């Protein structure tokens, strides 16, 4: 019998409709309102144009014989047309697989073949890469934005056909038909396709109503739509709420700030590296951010110190939440209007159950005890594509998904992420959390960024090593590896002491802000104890 922590929020009813129907639920009433605006040039799609484009693209796909069971890949930065293609595919009954625009050709080939993608959309700048890999894939046709002279690709405009009516749309099995197939980060081997059904996505969009997004509100979408955070929170949730999504093709701090100033954005959605820039970059003072009342940070651990530093600098509330690609993605958020304990990811969303499980014994733990977070709810994925063993290792027979994250939960139901289970450093049997040491290093006045990884040690098993990025105005003569190790040693128990520091130009991170520790561990020369 499991000891589940049930959500303290009321249950919500999940409507039996497709993700596209849910996202377009306000489109008719808001026909003349802007749905998406390109932040770089102001190109705008109204809700009427969005709805029409989705239906005509779905009709064009159907005319080509594309439908249920077929996969359409999107390899593009954030642009307004991204939403048209995404929902045109799902309305036609197909599955979207979203590709990281920074992928190497080899990574692209793996995903396209693993997903069995028939078609792909891209932008002119990325077309050469797509054409380079096409011969090694099952792709039948490449679509590109704008007029295209190269006969190897087809202009997206040629894909639009007769508008697909509700009656002509295929009948979907909402809890079985896959709407989107994003791929996990792949930091520990080849990436896996995460099968998210229409029911999964709609369930999480209903759960995300806790964000209290308002009709007519605008948000800057700097986080990539290929990633589940940008896809669901910034694109789908905002459109479902009747807001305006201002797209950015890549994060540029000054453009981000100018868009917030121009559109009087009330809420910002970021990852920790972006929050670090907002907290410390001098240029922030050049912009009027008085409309900003809340910053929501997720996708990677956020230290309490950075959270409070950013809140003080920007004079707004800074909160964090939690989720996984495998949970569509959000599982934990703050309760609006209720003070959140520092460092907490909030409470479990409606319709979600959680367990805290001892990784060694498999037994359930109680409040204030550290263990792996297990989650069950309507937003949990169907499984990994073509990987039944990996699915079984992640989701048990009772539907509990093992997150691989170590958490604690307090007596009030607030959760705190300690670290990744696989990233914990074992020093003579003691568990050392890299995120704790990284947060401490970031409080040093000379440190701009930091990452901590385990290194093998014959005596201790593993010891912590820190990679540190110094601020540009720092005197590297006075700041030495030894001085930073002493700084940390003065704040933590002996077993948490950092044993080596290496200065580095930048911490490698995924587009969602996660530290790519594997790249740091694999750096040469390897340190030998």
Short mmCIF file of C-alpha atoms in Angstrom, two decimals:
data_model
loop_
_atom_site.label_atom_id
_atom_site.label_comp_id
_atom_site.label_asym_id
_atom_site.label_seq_id
_atom_site.Cartn_x
_atom_site.Cartn_y
_atom_site.Cartn_z
CA UNK A 1 0.00 0.00 0.00
CA UNK A 2 1.58 3.27 -1.12
CA UNK A 3 1.67 6.39 1.03
CA UNK A 4 0.46 8.92 -1.53
CA UNK A 5 0.44 12.69 -1.09
CA UNK A 6 -2.78 13.80 -2.77
CA UNK A 7 -3.11 17.26 -4.28
CA UNK A 8 -4.54 19.79 -1.87
CA UNK A 9 -6.28 21.48 -4.82
CA UNK A 10 -9.80 20.53 -5.94
CA UNK A 11 -10.25 17.92 -8.66
CA UNK A 12 -10.86 19.29 -12.15
CA UNK A 13 -12.90 17.75 -14.94
CA UNK A 14 -10.91 16.94 -18.09
CA UNK A 15 -13.03 17.64 -21.20
CA UNK A 16 -13.19 14.94 -23.85
CA UNK A 17 -11.88 17.05 -26.73
CA UNK A 18 -8.71 17.21 -28.82
CA UNK A 19 -5.86 19.51 -27.88
CA UNK A 20 -6.57 21.69 -30.93
CA UNK A 21 -10.24 22.09 -30.03
CA UNK A 22 -9.20 23.08 -26.52
CA UNK A 23 -6.64 25.61 -27.72
CA UNK A 24 -9.08 27.16 -30.23
CA UNK A 25 -12.01 27.29 -27.80
CA UNK A 26 -12.04 31.13 -27.78
CA UNK A 27 -10.97 31.69 -31.40
CA UNK A 28 -14.40 32.62 -32.81
CA UNK A 29 -15.16 35.17 -30.11
CA UNK A 30 -11.66 36.68 -30.29
CA UNK A 31 -11.44 36.61 -34.09
CA UNK A 32 -9.91 40.08 -34.48
CA UNK A 33 -7.57 39.85 -31.50
CA UNK A 34 -3.86 39.10 -32.03
CA UNK A 35 -3.03 35.47 -31.24
CA UNK A 36 0.68 35.48 -32.18
CA UNK A 37 3.10 38.31 -32.93
CA UNK A 38 6.62 37.87 -34.27
CA UNK A 39 8.73 39.82 -31.79
CA UNK A 40 11.41 40.63 -34.37
CA UNK A 41 9.28 42.19 -37.12
CA UNK A 42 5.74 42.54 -35.73
CA UNK A 43 4.19 40.01 -38.15
CA UNK A 44 0.81 39.15 -36.56
CA UNK A 45 -1.74 36.36 -36.78
CA UNK A 46 -5.19 37.12 -35.39
CA UNK A 47 -7.28 34.35 -33.86
CA UNK A 48 -9.33 34.25 -37.06
CA UNK A 49 -6.18 33.85 -39.16
CA UNK A 50 -4.82 31.22 -36.77
CA UNK A 51 -8.04 29.22 -36.90
CA UNK A 52 -8.29 29.51 -40.68
CA UNK A 53 -4.64 28.59 -41.20
CA UNK A 54 -4.92 25.52 -38.98
CA UNK A 55 -8.01 24.27 -40.77
CA UNK A 56 -6.61 24.88 -44.26
CA UNK A 57 -3.33 23.21 -43.39
CA UNK A 58 -5.21 20.21 -41.98
CA UNK A 59 -7.23 20.07 -45.20
CA UNK A 60 -4.07 20.18 -47.30
CA UNK A 61 -2.51 17.37 -45.29
CA UNK A 62 -5.64 15.24 -45.62
CA UNK A 63 -5.59 15.78 -49.41
CA UNK A 64 -2.06 14.33 -49.45
CA UNK A 65 -3.20 11.25 -47.55
CA UNK A 66 -1.69 12.34 -44.26
CA UNK A 67 -3.70 11.41 -41.16
CA UNK A 68 -3.85 9.20 -38.10
CA UNK A 69 -0.59 7.39 -37.43
CA UNK A 70 1.47 9.77 -39.58
CA UNK A 71 4.22 11.98 -38.15
CA UNK A 72 5.13 15.54 -39.15
CA UNK A 73 8.40 17.03 -37.88
CA UNK A 74 8.95 20.70 -37.06
CA UNK A 75 12.55 21.96 -37.17
CA UNK A 76 12.17 25.65 -36.57
CA UNK A 77 12.72 28.47 -34.10
CA UNK A 78 9.70 30.17 -32.54
CA UNK A 79 7.62 31.90 -35.22
CA UNK A 80 3.84 32.46 -35.42
CA UNK A 81 3.47 29.76 -38.09
CA UNK A 82 4.73 27.17 -35.59
CA UNK A 83 1.30 27.10 -33.92
CA UNK A 84 -0.47 26.82 -37.28
CA UNK A 85 1.57 23.80 -38.30
CA UNK A 86 1.43 22.15 -34.88
CA UNK A 87 -2.35 22.30 -34.68
CA UNK A 88 -2.94 21.73 -38.38
CA UNK A 89 -1.17 18.39 -37.99
CA UNK A 90 -3.07 17.41 -34.84
CA UNK A 91 -6.42 18.49 -36.35
CA UNK A 92 -5.68 16.19 -39.30
CA UNK A 93 -5.18 13.36 -36.80
CA UNK A 94 -1.40 13.23 -37.15
CA UNK A 95 1.43 13.45 -34.65
CA UNK A 96 3.91 16.32 -34.34
CA UNK A 97 7.52 15.61 -33.45
CA UNK A 98 9.43 18.72 -32.49
CA UNK A 99 13.17 18.89 -33.16
CA UNK A 100 15.76 20.96 -31.31
CA UNK A 101 17.09 23.53 -33.83
CA UNK A 102 20.59 23.10 -32.36
CA UNK A 103 20.70 19.36 -33.08
CA UNK A 104 23.56 17.98 -35.12
CA UNK A 105 22.68 16.18 -38.38
CA UNK A 106 23.29 12.84 -36.64
CA UNK A 107 20.86 13.69 -33.85
CA UNK A 108 18.27 14.82 -36.41
CA UNK A 109 18.56 11.59 -38.37
CA UNK A 110 18.07 9.54 -35.22
CA UNK A 111 14.90 11.39 -34.23
CA UNK A 112 13.39 11.51 -37.73
CA UNK A 113 13.94 7.79 -38.26
CA UNK A 114 12.89 6.80 -34.77
CA UNK A 115 9.66 8.79 -35.16
CA UNK A 116 9.11 7.60 -38.77
CA UNK A 117 8.44 11.18 -39.86
CA UNK A 118 6.88 11.60 -43.33
CA UNK A 119 7.11 15.38 -43.65
CA UNK A 120 9.16 18.17 -42.11
CA UNK A 121 8.79 21.95 -41.87
CA UNK A 122 11.73 24.30 -41.51
CA UNK A 123 12.83 27.89 -42.12
CA UNK A 124 15.14 29.00 -44.96
CA UNK A 125 18.20 29.32 -42.72
CA UNK A 126 17.87 25.70 -41.59
CA UNK A 127 16.93 24.25 -44.98
CA UNK A 128 20.48 23.20 -45.96
CA UNK A 129 20.72 21.07 -42.81
CA UNK A 130 17.39 19.38 -43.51
CA UNK A 131 18.31 18.66 -47.13
CA UNK A 132 21.65 17.27 -45.93
CA UNK A 133 19.95 14.64 -43.76
CA UNK A 134 16.92 13.87 -45.92
CA UNK A 135 18.58 11.03 -47.84
CA UNK A 136 19.24 9.20 -44.57
CA UNK A 137 15.62 9.42 -43.44
CA UNK A 138 12.11 8.39 -44.50
CA UNK A 139 11.11 11.99 -45.24
CA UNK A 140 8.89 12.23 -48.31
CA UNK A 141 8.73 16.02 -48.55
CA UNK A 142 10.33 19.10 -47.03
CA UNK A 143 8.26 22.25 -46.47
CA UNK A 144 9.87 25.64 -45.93
CA UNK A 145 8.57 29.05 -44.94
CA UNK A 146 8.23 31.59 -47.75
CA UNK A 147 8.77 31.31 -51.49
CA UNK A 148 11.19 28.56 -52.39
CA UNK A 149 13.19 28.35 -55.59
CA UNK A 150 14.99 25.13 -54.63
CA UNK A 151 13.00 22.26 -56.15
CA UNK A 152 14.22 20.04 -53.30
CA UNK A 153 11.75 21.77 -50.97
CA UNK A 154 8.14 22.93 -51.16
CA UNK A 155 6.85 26.30 -49.99
CA UNK A 156 4.60 25.96 -46.95
CA UNK A 157 1.96 27.97 -48.82
CA UNK A 158 1.48 25.01 -51.20
CA UNK A 159 0.44 22.79 -48.29
CA UNK A 160 -2.66 24.83 -47.51
CA UNK A 161 -5.84 23.33 -48.97
CA UNK A 162 -9.59 23.39 -48.43
CA UNK A 163 -10.54 24.22 -44.86
CA UNK A 164 -11.19 21.12 -42.75
CA UNK A 165 -14.59 21.31 -41.07
CA UNK A 166 -15.34 19.72 -37.70
CA UNK A 167 -17.34 17.01 -39.47
CA UNK A 168 -14.42 16.16 -41.76
CA UNK A 169 -11.87 15.89 -38.92
CA UNK A 170 -10.92 12.31 -38.07
CA UNK A 171 -12.38 10.69 -34.97
CA UNK A 172 -9.71 10.44 -32.29
CA UNK A 173 -9.20 8.06 -29.40
CA UNK A 174 -8.14 10.83 -27.05
CA UNK A 175 -6.30 8.72 -24.49
CA UNK A 176 -4.50 6.63 -27.10
CA UNK A 177 -3.82 8.76 -30.21
CA UNK A 178 -0.49 10.58 -29.90
CA UNK A 179 -0.69 14.33 -30.46
CA UNK A 180 2.96 15.18 -29.96
CA UNK A 181 6.21 13.26 -29.78
CA UNK A 182 8.87 15.43 -28.15
CA UNK A 183 12.22 13.81 -27.42
CA UNK A 184 13.92 13.66 -24.06
CA UNK A 185 17.21 15.51 -23.69
CA UNK A 186 19.40 12.51 -24.46
CA UNK A 187 22.12 13.50 -21.98
CA UNK A 188 22.51 9.84 -21.02
CA UNK A 189 22.41 8.17 -24.42
CA UNK A 190 20.15 8.37 -27.46
CA UNK A 191 17.05 10.47 -26.92
CA UNK A 192 13.66 8.76 -26.63
CA UNK A 193 10.31 9.81 -28.07
CA UNK A 194 7.82 10.74 -25.35
CA UNK A 195 4.31 9.73 -26.45
CA UNK A 196 1.85 12.38 -25.27
CA UNK A 197 -1.79 11.84 -26.17
CA UNK A 198 -4.49 14.44 -26.73
CA UNK A 199 -5.86 13.55 -23.30
CA UNK A 200 -2.43 14.07 -21.68
CA UNK A 201 -2.04 17.54 -23.19
CA UNK A 202 -5.59 18.69 -22.49
CA UNK A 203 -5.37 17.38 -18.91
CA UNK A 204 -2.27 19.46 -18.27
CA UNK A 205 -3.76 22.54 -19.92
CA UNK A 206 -6.70 22.24 -17.53
CA UNK A 207 -4.30 21.79 -14.62
CA UNK A 208 -2.33 24.84 -15.82
CA UNK A 209 -5.36 27.07 -15.33
CA UNK A 210 -3.76 27.52 -11.91
CA UNK A 211 -1.37 29.94 -13.67
CA UNK A 212 -4.34 32.31 -13.92
CA UNK A 213 -3.49 33.46 -17.45
CA UNK A 214 -5.91 36.18 -18.52
CA UNK A 215 -7.73 36.76 -21.79
CA UNK A 216 -6.01 39.64 -23.58
CA UNK A 217 -2.77 39.17 -21.63
CA UNK A 218 0.50 38.99 -23.56
CA UNK A 219 3.54 36.82 -22.90
CA UNK A 220 7.00 36.76 -24.46
CA UNK A 221 7.81 33.28 -25.79
CA UNK A 222 11.60 33.17 -25.56
CA UNK A 223 11.62 29.52 -24.49
CA UNK A 224 11.61 27.24 -27.55
CA UNK A 225 8.35 25.68 -28.71
CA UNK A 226 10.17 22.43 -29.51
CA UNK A 227 10.60 22.00 -25.75
CA UNK A 228 7.56 20.96 -23.74
CA UNK A 229 7.82 24.04 -21.46
CA UNK A 230 7.55 26.49 -24.35
CA UNK A 231 5.09 24.30 -26.24
CA UNK A 232 2.53 23.84 -23.50
CA UNK A 233 2.88 26.87 -21.23
CA UNK A 234 3.82 29.63 -23.66
CA UNK A 235 2.06 28.47 -26.83
CA UNK A 236 -0.88 26.23 -25.96
CA UNK A 237 -1.87 27.56 -22.53
CA UNK A 238 -1.67 31.18 -23.62
CA UNK A 239 -3.72 30.60 -26.76
CA UNK A 240 -6.28 28.55 -24.82
CA UNK A 241 -6.61 31.48 -22.40
CA UNK A 242 -7.20 33.92 -25.25
CA UNK A 243 -3.93 35.78 -24.82
CA UNK A 244 -1.24 36.96 -27.22
CA UNK A 245 2.03 35.08 -27.72
CA UNK A 246 4.95 37.30 -28.73
CA UNK A 247 7.55 34.98 -30.26
CA UNK A 248 11.34 35.19 -30.09
CA UNK A 249 13.47 33.04 -32.39
CA UNK A 250 16.23 32.89 -29.78
CA UNK A 251 16.81 34.45 -26.41
CA UNK A 252 18.38 37.88 -26.67
CA UNK A 253 18.30 39.79 -23.40
CA UNK A 254 17.81 43.26 -24.87
CA UNK A 255 15.04 42.15 -27.23
CA UNK A 256 13.41 40.25 -24.36
CA UNK A 257 13.48 43.39 -22.24
CA UNK A 258 12.24 45.66 -25.03
CA UNK A 259 9.29 43.36 -25.75
CA UNK A 260 8.33 43.35 -22.08
CA UNK A 261 8.47 47.13 -22.10
CA UNK A 262 6.55 47.53 -25.37
CA UNK A 263 3.73 45.08 -24.61
CA UNK A 264 3.60 45.72 -20.82
CA UNK A 265 4.02 42.03 -20.04
CA UNK A 266 2.78 41.09 -16.53
CA UNK A 267 4.33 37.61 -16.27
CA UNK A 268 7.64 36.27 -17.53
CA UNK A 269 8.44 32.60 -18.06
CA UNK A 270 12.13 31.77 -17.86
CA UNK A 271 14.77 29.18 -17.03
CA UNK A 272 17.54 29.81 -14.46
CA UNK A 273 20.19 31.12 -16.92
CA UNK A 274 17.69 33.74 -18.11
CA UNK A 275 16.83 34.67 -14.54
CA UNK A 276 20.54 35.02 -13.77
CA UNK A 277 20.83 37.56 -16.60
CA UNK A 278 17.76 39.44 -15.38
CA UNK A 279 19.19 39.56 -11.87
CA UNK A 280 22.67 40.74 -12.76
CA UNK A 281 22.97 42.31 -16.23
CA UNK A 282 23.42 46.12 -16.04
CA UNK A 283 21.32 46.66 -19.20
CA UNK A 284 18.16 45.64 -17.32
CA UNK A 285 18.12 49.08 -15.71
CA UNK A 286 17.63 50.69 -19.13
CA UNK A 287 14.11 49.27 -19.55
CA UNK A 288 10.75 49.94 -17.95
CA UNK A 289 9.60 46.64 -16.44
CA UNK A 290 7.05 48.19 -14.09
CA UNK A 291 4.24 46.05 -15.58
CA UNK A 292 6.08 42.87 -14.55
CA UNK A 293 4.53 41.40 -11.42
CA UNK A 294 5.63 37.75 -11.51
CA UNK A 295 8.46 35.65 -12.92
CA UNK A 296 7.92 31.92 -13.23
CA UNK A 297 11.09 29.81 -13.41
CA UNK A 298 11.29 26.08 -14.17
CA UNK A 299 13.10 23.33 -16.14
CA UNK A 300 16.20 23.33 -13.91
CA UNK A 301 16.95 23.83 -10.20
CA UNK A 302 16.72 27.40 -8.94
CA UNK A 303 18.74 28.41 -5.89
CA UNK A 304 17.06 30.36 -3.11
CA UNK A 305 19.74 33.05 -3.34
CA UNK A 306 19.15 33.71 -7.05
CA UNK A 307 15.40 33.62 -6.53
CA UNK A 308 15.57 36.36 -3.87
CA UNK A 309 18.22 38.36 -5.76
CA UNK A 310 16.06 38.52 -8.91
CA UNK A 311 12.94 39.39 -6.92
CA UNK A 312 14.72 42.30 -5.25
CA UNK A 313 16.28 43.56 -8.48
CA UNK A 314 13.05 43.50 -10.47
CA UNK A 315 10.65 44.29 -7.63
CA UNK A 316 8.36 41.39 -8.49
CA UNK A 317 7.43 37.94 -7.26
CA UNK A 318 9.76 35.12 -8.38
CA UNK A 319 8.39 31.59 -8.09
CA UNK A 320 9.32 28.22 -9.46
CA UNK A 321 7.42 25.16 -10.58
CA UNK A 322 8.25 21.63 -11.63
CA UNK A 323 7.51 19.21 -14.41
CA UNK A 324 8.86 16.73 -16.92
CA UNK A 325 8.42 16.14 -20.62
CA UNK A 326 6.90 12.82 -19.54
CA UNK A 327 4.16 14.65 -17.57
CA UNK A 328 3.06 17.03 -20.34
CA UNK A 329 4.87 18.79 -18.47
CA UNK A 330 3.79 20.56 -15.25
CA UNK A 331 3.08 18.72 -11.99
CA UNK A 332 3.80 21.35 -9.30
CA UNK A 333 3.05 25.08 -9.06
CA UNK A 334 2.55 27.69 -6.37
CA UNK A 335 -0.99 28.41 -5.23
CA UNK A 336 -1.90 31.90 -6.53
CA UNK A 337 -2.09 34.45 -3.75
CA UNK A 338 -0.55 32.14 -1.16
CA UNK A 339 2.98 32.78 0.06
CA UNK A 340 5.36 30.08 -1.14
CA UNK A 341 8.14 28.79 1.14
CA UNK A 342 11.54 29.85 -0.21
CA UNK A 343 12.95 27.31 -2.61
CA UNK A 344 9.71 25.35 -2.98
CA UNK A 345 8.31 24.20 -6.33
CA UNK A 346 4.80 24.52 -4.92
CA UNK A 347 2.10 21.92 -4.49
CA UNK A 348 0.94 19.05 -6.66
CA UNK A 349 -1.55 20.21 -9.28
CA UNK A 350 -5.17 19.07 -9.37
CA UNK A 351 -5.74 15.38 -10.19
CA UNK A 352 -2.13 14.49 -9.31
CA UNK A 353 -0.86 12.10 -6.66
CA UNK A 354 2.75 11.98 -5.47
CA UNK A 355 4.91 9.57 -3.52
CA UNK A 356 8.36 10.06 -1.99
CA UNK A 357 10.19 6.76 -2.28
CA UNK A 358 13.46 5.58 -0.76
CA UNK A 359 15.70 4.83 -3.80
CA UNK A 360 17.47 2.02 -1.95
CA UNK A 361 14.62 0.13 -0.26
CA UNK A 362 11.66 1.19 -2.40
CA UNK A 363 9.66 2.03 0.71
CA UNK A 364 7.47 5.11 0.98
CA UNK A 365 8.71 8.04 3.02
CA UNK A 366 6.88 10.72 4.94
CA UNK A 367 7.12 14.50 5.32
CA UNK A 368 10.62 16.01 5.57
CA UNK A 369 12.26 12.78 4.38
CA UNK A 370 14.38 12.74 1.22
CA UNK A 371 13.39 10.35 -1.53
CA UNK A 372 12.62 9.98 -5.22
CA UNK A 373 9.47 11.72 -6.43
CA UNK A 374 6.93 9.40 -8.06
CA UNK A 375 3.90 10.89 -9.84
CA UNK A 376 0.55 9.59 -11.04
CA UNK A 377 -2.07 11.58 -12.94
CA UNK A 378 -3.91 12.13 -16.24
CA UNK A 379 -0.94 14.05 -17.68
CA UNK A 380 1.52 11.13 -17.41
CA UNK A 381 2.75 9.99 -20.83
CA UNK A 382 1.57 6.91 -22.67
CA UNK A 383 5.20 5.72 -22.75
CA UNK A 384 8.41 5.93 -24.75
CA UNK A 385 8.07 5.25 -28.46
CA UNK A 386 9.29 1.77 -29.38
CA UNK A 387 10.96 1.33 -26.01
CA UNK A 388 8.83 -0.92 -23.79
CA UNK A 389 11.73 -1.71 -21.45
CA UNK A 390 12.49 1.98 -20.88
CA UNK A 391 8.77 2.62 -20.35
CA UNK A 392 8.50 -0.19 -17.80
CA UNK A 393 11.57 1.13 -15.99
CA UNK A 394 9.91 4.55 -15.72
CA UNK A 395 6.21 3.75 -15.14
CA UNK A 396 5.18 0.86 -12.93
CA UNK A 397 2.11 -1.33 -13.35
CA UNK A 398 0.04 0.98 -11.15
CA UNK A 399 0.81 4.04 -13.28
CA UNK A 400 3.43 5.64 -11.02
CA UNK A 401 6.11 7.52 -12.95
CA UNK A 402 9.57 7.59 -11.39
CA UNK A 403 10.95 11.09 -11.94
CA UNK A 404 14.59 10.47 -10.98
CA UNK A 405 14.43 13.63 -8.84
CA UNK A 406 15.08 13.67 -5.11
CA UNK A 407 12.57 15.75 -3.13
CA UNK A 408 11.22 16.49 0.29
CA UNK A 409 7.67 17.54 1.14
CA UNK A 410 6.72 19.52 4.22
CA UNK A 411 3.69 19.06 6.44
CA UNK A 412 1.73 21.62 4.37
CA UNK A 413 2.21 19.73 1.09
CA UNK A 414 4.91 22.00 -0.35
CA UNK A 415 7.58 20.15 -2.33
CA UNK A 416 11.29 20.93 -2.57
CA UNK A 417 13.64 19.45 -5.18
CA UNK A 418 16.98 18.43 -3.71
CA UNK A 419 18.63 17.14 -6.87
CA UNK A 420 18.59 14.54 -9.59
CA UNK A 421 18.89 11.00 -8.28
CA UNK A 422 21.54 10.09 -10.83
CA UNK A 423 23.48 13.28 -10.20
CA UNK A 424 23.91 12.85 -6.46
CA UNK A 425 27.56 12.61 -5.48
CA UNK A 426 28.33 9.75 -3.09
CA UNK A 427 31.21 10.76 -0.77
CA UNK A 428 32.05 7.92 1.62
CA UNK A 429 28.38 6.96 1.65
CA UNK A 430 27.17 10.53 2.19
CA UNK A 431 24.93 12.08 -0.44
CA UNK A 432 26.11 15.43 -1.79
CA UNK A 433 23.68 17.45 -3.91
CA UNK A 434 25.39 19.39 -6.73
CA UNK A 435 22.55 21.94 -6.83
CA UNK A 436 23.25 22.92 -3.22
CA UNK A 437 26.93 23.61 -3.93
CA UNK A 438 26.11 25.44 -7.17
CA UNK A 439 23.65 27.69 -5.37
CA UNK A 440 26.30 28.46 -2.76
CA UNK A 441 28.95 29.28 -5.36
CA UNK A 442 26.54 31.71 -7.04
CA UNK A 443 26.45 33.76 -3.84
CA UNK A 444 30.18 34.54 -4.23
CA UNK A 445 30.55 38.07 -5.64
CA UNK A 446 33.03 36.92 -8.31
CA UNK A 447 31.01 33.95 -9.63
CA UNK A 448 28.72 34.36 -12.66
CA UNK A 449 27.79 30.70 -13.08
CA UNK A 450 28.80 27.29 -11.75
CA UNK A 451 28.30 23.55 -12.13
CA UNK A 452 29.38 20.72 -9.84
CA UNK A 453 30.03 17.16 -10.98
CA UNK A 454 31.35 13.99 -9.34
CA UNK A 455 34.88 12.77 -9.96
CA UNK A 456 36.12 9.29 -9.04
CA UNK A 457 38.29 8.94 -5.95
CA UNK A 458 39.90 5.76 -4.70
CA UNK A 459 39.27 6.58 -1.06
CA UNK A 460 35.96 8.43 -1.04
CA UNK A 461 34.31 6.88 -4.08
CA UNK A 462 33.41 10.28 -5.50
CA UNK A 463 34.36 13.88 -4.71
CA UNK A 464 32.78 17.13 -5.92
CA UNK A 465 34.51 19.19 -8.59
CA UNK A 466 33.28 22.66 -9.55
CA UNK A 467 33.42 24.32 -12.95
CA UNK A 468 33.16 28.07 -12.43
CA UNK A 469 32.50 31.01 -14.75
CA UNK A 470 33.91 34.22 -13.31
CA UNK A 471 32.32 37.62 -13.84
CA UNK A 472 34.04 39.63 -16.54
CA UNK A 473 35.18 42.35 -14.15
CA UNK A 474 36.77 39.89 -11.72
CA UNK A 475 40.46 39.98 -10.92
CA UNK A 476 41.50 36.37 -11.49
CA UNK A 477 44.67 36.95 -9.50
CA UNK A 478 42.74 37.49 -6.28
CA UNK A 479 40.09 34.84 -7.02
CA UNK A 480 41.76 31.45 -7.10
CA UNK A 481 40.45 27.89 -7.09
CA UNK A 482 41.72 27.56 -3.53
CA UNK A 483 39.87 30.67 -2.36
CA UNK A 484 36.60 29.39 -3.81
CA UNK A 485 37.07 25.98 -2.18
CA UNK A 486 37.69 27.71 1.14
CA UNK A 487 34.59 29.86 0.62
CA UNK A 488 32.42 26.76 0.18
CA UNK A 489 34.15 24.88 3.01
CA UNK A 490 33.23 27.65 5.40
CA UNK A 491 29.53 27.12 4.67
CA UNK A 492 28.99 23.34 4.47
CA UNK A 493 29.78 20.08 6.22
CA UNK A 494 33.14 18.48 5.54
CA UNK A 495 31.79 15.82 3.21
CA UNK A 496 30.36 18.54 0.94
CA UNK A 497 33.67 20.29 0.45
CA UNK A 498 34.61 20.93 -3.17
CA UNK A 499 37.94 19.24 -3.87
CA UNK A 500 38.80 20.90 -7.18
CA UNK A 501 37.81 24.05 -9.09
CA UNK A 502 38.33 24.67 -12.78
CA UNK A 503 37.62 28.02 -14.41
CA UNK A 504 35.65 27.78 -17.65
CA UNK A 505 34.23 30.25 -20.20
CA UNK A 506 30.64 28.96 -20.07
CA UNK A 507 28.63 26.19 -18.44
CA UNK A 508 27.17 23.91 -21.15
CA UNK A 509 23.38 23.80 -20.89
CA UNK A 510 20.44 22.51 -22.87
CA UNK A 511 17.99 25.05 -24.38
CA UNK A 512 15.72 24.41 -21.39
CA UNK A 513 18.47 25.44 -18.98
CA UNK A 514 19.59 22.06 -17.66
CA UNK A 515 23.31 21.73 -16.98
CA UNK A 516 24.87 19.19 -19.36
CA UNK A 517 26.99 17.53 -16.69
CA UNK A 518 28.05 14.73 -19.01
CA UNK A 519 29.97 17.24 -21.15
CA UNK A 520 31.77 18.49 -18.06
CA UNK A 521 32.58 15.01 -16.78
CA UNK A 522 33.95 14.08 -20.19
CA UNK A 523 36.27 17.07 -20.45
CA UNK A 524 39.99 16.44 -20.94
CA UNK A 525 42.35 16.21 -19.27
CA UNK A 526 40.61 14.05 -16.71
CA UNK A 527 41.57 14.82 -13.16
CA UNK A 528 43.31 11.97 -11.41
CA UNK A 529 43.25 11.88 -7.61
#
